[in-house]
Amino acid sequence: MISSAKSSACFAEAKKYIPGGVNSPVRAFRSVGLDPRFIRKGKGSRIYDIDGNEYIDYVCSWGPCILGHAYPPVINAVKEVCENGLTFGAPTERETELARLIIEAVPAIDRVRLVSSGTEAVMSAIRVARGFTKRNKIIKFTGNYHGHSDGLLVKAGSGLLTESIPDSGGVPEGYVAYTLLADYNNEDSVKALFDAEKDDIAALIVEPVAANMGVVPPKPGFLEFLRDITEKNGSLLIFDEVITGFRLSYGGAGEYFGVKPDMVTLGKIVGGGMPLAAYGGRADVMGVIAPEGPVYQAGTLSGNPVAVTAGIETLKALKDNKELYESIDRKAAVLEKAFRDSGRTVNRVGSLLSAFFTDKEVTNYATALSSDTKAFASYFGRMLEEGIYVAPSQFEAMFVSAAHTDEDIERTAKAIQVCAK
Ligand code: KE4
């Protein structure tokens, strides 16, 4: 048994001051029945907790750390830019540089706004879609998670699934009246909503690869179907690429699948581990945003120079080393095979994967929910004992980074074959 005495003591102390002892629910390890590990440091593929334990990390801060922890070019650039001050609330040249990098990388983005979190990016994109179309309703999919803005906390994934609170408290009925629910990979469920509401659907938002009910790939043709039905009905298609952006390829899921949405939300990797996210899309759609147009969105730290610097250095590293995508995909395939050889259901797209403790093929919310979360909790605990840190939830993804070595992958595959049976 590896010691977690210091983490447990810190967790008890934290709970005196912070609800649940954490600043984001899924970190609390509640669904796996353990005390969370308090992390002291990360370097490359490793994280180290305050009890001195070392782990191979596949959470990667829920996706941002595609280059591994403390990637030197990012750290050095951030250190340097901090010397000039942290924030001005005024435009800086670096914001334009990052905006240009994003627009060059993501086919669907003609113009982009920088914000501070994925939640803020999605909330803003939804408002822009409503402002542009002058329609009210939004379609989302059960099990998709788009951050914690009120209107989207309806049958959402990620921590809401993990904690079995699919509809958050504190959200008045009226706030979700315009949120319509469809079933992922189920074209008929989408058609039915358009048949019933077509003249008032502003947008359909989708995780092009669902990763908040565990990883659930779009079935062949599903994204093309969504592109077609939204276009036919004058609604906007929004790809929530907070996870898939710069992850599936340098151009994200849009490039990976060859489907061009009207808007894209980005987070995680785009900020290189700092609080930075973005939303963008067609020039005409983005033209409604204040001060050019009537749709308001603002932020004290939007485009913060330090966060923007981390984002620029991260995207430059990815842009100059695109072969890393093939490498991390190949490494993830080794883990996928280890899970399959252990009898697990596995979904993988690129370097994103999830193993499920169910005999069903996991293609949507209902089949994801058929997973045995107690069996997952036992697997999680055994992996932690092996020094492998995966997400403390059946309904999250495993992320492979460029820092994971072949030895890391081999050791992890061996641990999977012991722990995931
Ligand atoms: P943030 O507000 O957490 O930066 O991003 C919200 C968000 C939006 N869209 C997608 C597809 C997302 O996955 C997320 C956030 N992802 C979760 C993990 N699956 C963040 C982890 C957490 O909540 O602590």
PDB file of C-alpha atoms in Angstrom, residues 130-268:
ATOM      1  CA  ARG A 130     -28.581  33.151 -30.614  1.00  0.00           C
ATOM      2  CA  GLY A 131     -27.645  36.738 -31.454  1.00  0.00           C
ATOM      3  CA  PHE A 132     -26.705  35.871 -35.021  1.00  0.00           C
ATOM      4  CA  THR A 133     -29.739  33.681 -35.820  1.00  0.00           C
ATOM      5  CA  LYS A 134     -32.188  35.588 -33.587  1.00  0.00           C
ATOM      6  CA  ARG A 135     -33.441  32.186 -32.464  1.00  0.00           C
ATOM      7  CA  ASN A 136     -33.644  30.808 -28.924  1.00  0.00           C
ATOM      8  CA  LYS A 137     -33.265  27.047 -28.726  1.00  0.00           C
ATOM      9  CA  ILE A 138     -30.084  25.000 -28.476  1.00  0.00           C
ATOM     10  CA  ILE A 139     -29.717  21.265 -29.045  1.00  0.00           C
ATOM     11  CA  LYS A 140     -27.161  19.418 -26.935  1.00  0.00           C
ATOM     12  CA  PHE A 141     -26.590  15.692 -26.441  1.00  0.00           C
ATOM     13  CA  THR A 142     -27.143  13.742 -23.249  1.00  0.00           C
ATOM     14  CA  GLY A 143     -23.776  12.878 -21.759  1.00  0.00           C
ATOM     15  CA  ASN A 144     -21.999  15.755 -23.480  1.00  0.00           C
ATOM     16  CA  TYR A 145     -20.444  18.262 -21.090  1.00  0.00           C
ATOM     17  CA  HIS A 146     -19.903  21.835 -22.187  1.00  0.00           C
ATOM     18  CA  GLY A 147     -18.869  23.497 -18.932  1.00  0.00           C
ATOM     19  CA  HIS A 148     -21.072  24.675 -16.102  1.00  0.00           C
ATOM     20  CA  SER A 149     -23.113  27.545 -17.558  1.00  0.00           C
ATOM     21  CA  ASP A 150     -26.739  27.231 -16.417  1.00  0.00           C
ATOM     22  CA  GLY A 151     -28.393  26.415 -19.721  1.00  0.00           C
ATOM     23  CA  LEU A 152     -26.058  23.507 -20.460  1.00  0.00           C
ATOM     24  CA  LEU A 153     -26.266  21.696 -17.116  1.00  0.00           C
ATOM     25  CA  VAL A 154     -28.886  19.347 -18.493  1.00  0.00           C
ATOM     26  CA  LYS A 155     -28.087  15.623 -18.597  1.00  0.00           C
ATOM     27  CA  ALA A 156     -24.465  16.685 -18.854  1.00  0.00           C
ATOM     28  CA  GLY A 157     -21.435  14.448 -18.549  1.00  0.00           C
ATOM     29  CA  SER A 158     -18.088  14.702 -16.717  1.00  0.00           C
ATOM     30  CA  GLY A 159     -18.425  15.472 -13.021  1.00  0.00           C
ATOM     31  CA  LEU A 160     -22.239  15.537 -13.179  1.00  0.00           C
ATOM     32  CA  LEU A 161     -22.247  11.934 -14.392  1.00  0.00           C
ATOM     33  CA  THR A 162     -19.512  10.974 -11.964  1.00  0.00           C
ATOM     34  CA  GLU A 163     -21.443  12.418  -9.037  1.00  0.00           C
ATOM     35  CA  SER A 164     -24.807  11.241 -10.449  1.00  0.00           C
ATOM     36  CA  ILE A 165     -26.243  14.756 -10.553  1.00  0.00           C
ATOM     37  CA  PRO A 166     -27.077  15.012 -14.267  1.00  0.00           C
ATOM     38  CA  ASP A 167     -29.207  18.089 -13.665  1.00  0.00           C
ATOM     39  CA  SER A 168     -27.517  20.582 -11.354  1.00  0.00           C
ATOM     40  CA  GLY A 169     -29.290  22.181  -8.411  1.00  0.00           C
ATOM     41  CA  GLY A 170     -29.736  25.938  -8.531  1.00  0.00           C
ATOM     42  CA  VAL A 171     -30.778  26.088 -12.185  1.00  0.00           C
ATOM     43  CA  PRO A 172     -34.365  27.371 -12.569  1.00  0.00           C
ATOM     44  CA  GLU A 173     -36.596  25.500 -15.039  1.00  0.00           C
ATOM     45  CA  GLY A 174     -36.777  28.620 -17.160  1.00  0.00           C
ATOM     46  CA  TYR A 175     -33.021  28.652 -17.662  1.00  0.00           C
ATOM     47  CA  VAL A 176     -33.122  25.274 -19.427  1.00  0.00           C
ATOM     48  CA  ALA A 177     -36.420  25.764 -21.232  1.00  0.00           C
ATOM     49  CA  TYR A 178     -34.554  26.497 -24.455  1.00  0.00           C
ATOM     50  CA  THR A 179     -32.174  23.544 -24.134  1.00  0.00           C
ATOM     51  CA  LEU A 180     -33.302  20.528 -26.159  1.00  0.00           C
ATOM     52  CA  LEU A 181     -31.779  17.099 -25.620  1.00  0.00           C
ATOM     53  CA  ALA A 182     -30.823  14.573 -28.284  1.00  0.00           C
ATOM     54  CA  ASP A 183     -29.153  11.176 -28.026  1.00  0.00           C
ATOM     55  CA  TYR A 184     -25.542  10.956 -29.218  1.00  0.00           C
ATOM     56  CA  ASN A 185     -25.109   8.919 -32.417  1.00  0.00           C
ATOM     57  CA  ASN A 186     -28.908   8.815 -32.837  1.00  0.00           C
ATOM     58  CA  GLU A 187     -29.875  10.722 -35.983  1.00  0.00           C
ATOM     59  CA  ASP A 188     -33.621  10.176 -35.466  1.00  0.00           C
ATOM     60  CA  SER A 189     -33.493  11.951 -32.093  1.00  0.00           C
ATOM     61  CA  VAL A 190     -32.010  15.009 -33.826  1.00  0.00           C
ATOM     62  CA  LYS A 191     -34.460  14.882 -36.748  1.00  0.00           C
ATOM     63  CA  ALA A 192     -37.392  14.773 -34.293  1.00  0.00           C
ATOM     64  CA  LEU A 193     -36.229  17.991 -32.608  1.00  0.00           C
ATOM     65  CA  PHE A 194     -35.788  19.825 -35.899  1.00  0.00           C
ATOM     66  CA  ASP A 195     -39.189  18.594 -37.109  1.00  0.00           C
ATOM     67  CA  ALA A 196     -40.768  19.972 -33.940  1.00  0.00           C
ATOM     68  CA  GLU A 197     -38.778  23.193 -33.457  1.00  0.00           C
ATOM     69  CA  LYS A 198     -36.911  23.969 -36.670  1.00  0.00           C
ATOM     70  CA  ASP A 199     -37.705  27.680 -36.861  1.00  0.00           C
ATOM     71  CA  ASP A 200     -36.366  28.384 -33.409  1.00  0.00           C
ATOM     72  CA  ILE A 201     -33.186  26.317 -33.185  1.00  0.00           C
ATOM     73  CA  ALA A 202     -30.220  28.717 -33.012  1.00  0.00           C
ATOM     74  CA  ALA A 203     -27.556  26.033 -32.843  1.00  0.00           C
ATOM     75  CA  LEU A 204     -26.665  22.435 -32.189  1.00  0.00           C
ATOM     76  CA  ILE A 205     -23.590  21.976 -29.987  1.00  0.00           C
ATOM     77  CA  VAL A 206     -21.716  18.686 -29.974  1.00  0.00           C
ATOM     78  CA  GLU A 207     -18.492  17.185 -28.693  1.00  0.00           C
ATOM     79  CA  PRO A 208     -17.244  15.859 -32.074  1.00  0.00           C
ATOM     80  CA  VAL A 209     -15.744  13.035 -30.052  1.00  0.00           C
ATOM     81  CA  ALA A 210     -17.663  12.721 -26.811  1.00  0.00           C
ATOM     82  CA  ALA A 211     -15.183  12.485 -23.935  1.00  0.00           C
ATOM     83  CA  ASN A 212     -17.327  13.282 -20.888  1.00  0.00           C
ATOM     84  CA  MET A 213     -19.248  10.039 -20.664  1.00  0.00           C
ATOM     85  CA  GLY A 214     -16.014   8.254 -21.245  1.00  0.00           C
ATOM     86  CA  VAL A 215     -14.772   8.454 -24.846  1.00  0.00           C
ATOM     87  CA  VAL A 216     -17.577   7.831 -27.352  1.00  0.00           C
ATOM     88  CA  PRO A 217     -16.650   8.307 -31.027  1.00  0.00           C
ATOM     89  CA  PRO A 218     -19.181   9.657 -33.522  1.00  0.00           C
ATOM     90  CA  LYS A 219     -20.474   6.764 -35.646  1.00  0.00           C
ATOM     91  CA  PRO A 220     -19.461   7.051 -39.324  1.00  0.00           C
ATOM     92  CA  GLY A 221     -21.482   9.805 -41.004  1.00  0.00           C
ATOM     93  CA  PHE A 222     -22.925  11.232 -37.789  1.00  0.00           C
ATOM     94  CA  LEU A 223     -20.974  14.507 -37.891  1.00  0.00           C
ATOM     95  CA  GLU A 224     -21.721  14.887 -41.612  1.00  0.00           C
ATOM     96  CA  PHE A 225     -25.414  14.363 -40.772  1.00  0.00           C
ATOM     97  CA  LEU A 226     -25.255  17.105 -38.133  1.00  0.00           C
ATOM     98  CA  ARG A 227     -23.564  19.443 -40.613  1.00  0.00           C
ATOM     99  CA  ASP A 228     -26.275  18.773 -43.186  1.00  0.00           C
ATOM    100  CA  ILE A 229     -29.343  19.045 -40.945  1.00  0.00           C
ATOM    101  CA  THR A 230     -28.170  22.284 -39.276  1.00  0.00           C
ATOM    102  CA  GLU A 231     -27.341  23.838 -42.664  1.00  0.00           C
ATOM    103  CA  LYS A 232     -30.757  22.817 -44.059  1.00  0.00           C
ATOM    104  CA  ASN A 233     -32.545  24.433 -41.099  1.00  0.00           C
ATOM    105  CA  GLY A 234     -30.560  27.670 -40.860  1.00  0.00           C
ATOM    106  CA  SER A 235     -29.094  26.636 -37.478  1.00  0.00           C
ATOM    107  CA  LEU A 236     -25.427  26.912 -36.564  1.00  0.00           C
ATOM    108  CA  LEU A 237     -23.284  23.835 -35.891  1.00  0.00           C
ATOM    109  CA  ILE A 238     -20.935  24.331 -32.933  1.00  0.00           C
ATOM    110  CA  PHE A 239     -18.087  21.861 -32.343  1.00  0.00           C
ATOM    111  CA  ASP A 240     -17.101  21.943 -28.692  1.00  0.00           C
ATOM    112  CA  GLU A 241     -13.408  21.139 -29.150  1.00  0.00           C
ATOM    113  CA  VAL A 242     -12.273  22.027 -25.650  1.00  0.00           C
ATOM    114  CA  ILE A 243     -10.905  18.470 -25.445  1.00  0.00           C
ATOM    115  CA  THR A 244     -10.396  17.522 -29.114  1.00  0.00           C
ATOM    116  CA  GLY A 245      -8.917  20.854 -30.217  1.00  0.00           C
ATOM    117  CA  PHE A 246      -5.189  20.490 -31.011  1.00  0.00           C
ATOM    118  CA  ARG A 247      -5.546  16.939 -29.605  1.00  0.00           C
ATOM    119  CA  LEU A 248      -6.866  14.812 -32.480  1.00  0.00           C
ATOM    120  CA  SER A 249      -4.746  16.753 -34.951  1.00  0.00           C
ATOM    121  CA  TYR A 250      -3.258  20.213 -35.097  1.00  0.00           C
ATOM    122  CA  GLY A 251      -6.521  21.342 -36.745  1.00  0.00           C
ATOM    123  CA  GLY A 252      -8.644  19.457 -34.213  1.00  0.00           C
ATOM    124  CA  ALA A 253     -11.673  17.256 -34.895  1.00  0.00           C
ATOM    125  CA  GLY A 254     -12.892  19.426 -37.761  1.00  0.00           C
ATOM    126  CA  GLU A 255      -9.701  18.682 -39.683  1.00  0.00           C
ATOM    127  CA  TYR A 256      -9.517  15.078 -38.404  1.00  0.00           C
ATOM    128  CA  PHE A 257     -13.046  14.210 -39.641  1.00  0.00           C
ATOM    129  CA  GLY A 258     -13.199  16.715 -42.519  1.00  0.00           C
ATOM    130  CA  VAL A 259     -16.384  18.381 -41.246  1.00  0.00           C
ATOM    131  CA  LYS A 260     -16.538  22.181 -41.016  1.00  0.00           C
ATOM    132  CA  PRO A 261     -18.798  23.608 -38.276  1.00  0.00           C
ATOM    133  CA  ASP A 262     -19.889  27.249 -38.079  1.00  0.00           C
ATOM    134  CA  MET A 263     -18.267  27.809 -34.692  1.00  0.00           C
ATOM    135  CA  VAL A 264     -15.646  26.075 -32.570  1.00  0.00           C
ATOM    136  CA  THR A 265     -14.901  26.322 -28.871  1.00  0.00           C
ATOM    137  CA  LEU A 266     -11.392  25.600 -27.632  1.00  0.00           C
ATOM    138  CA  GLY A 267      -9.763  25.236 -24.219  1.00  0.00           C
ATOM    139  CA  LYS A 268      -7.178  23.137 -22.363  1.00  0.00           C
TER     140      LYS A 268
END
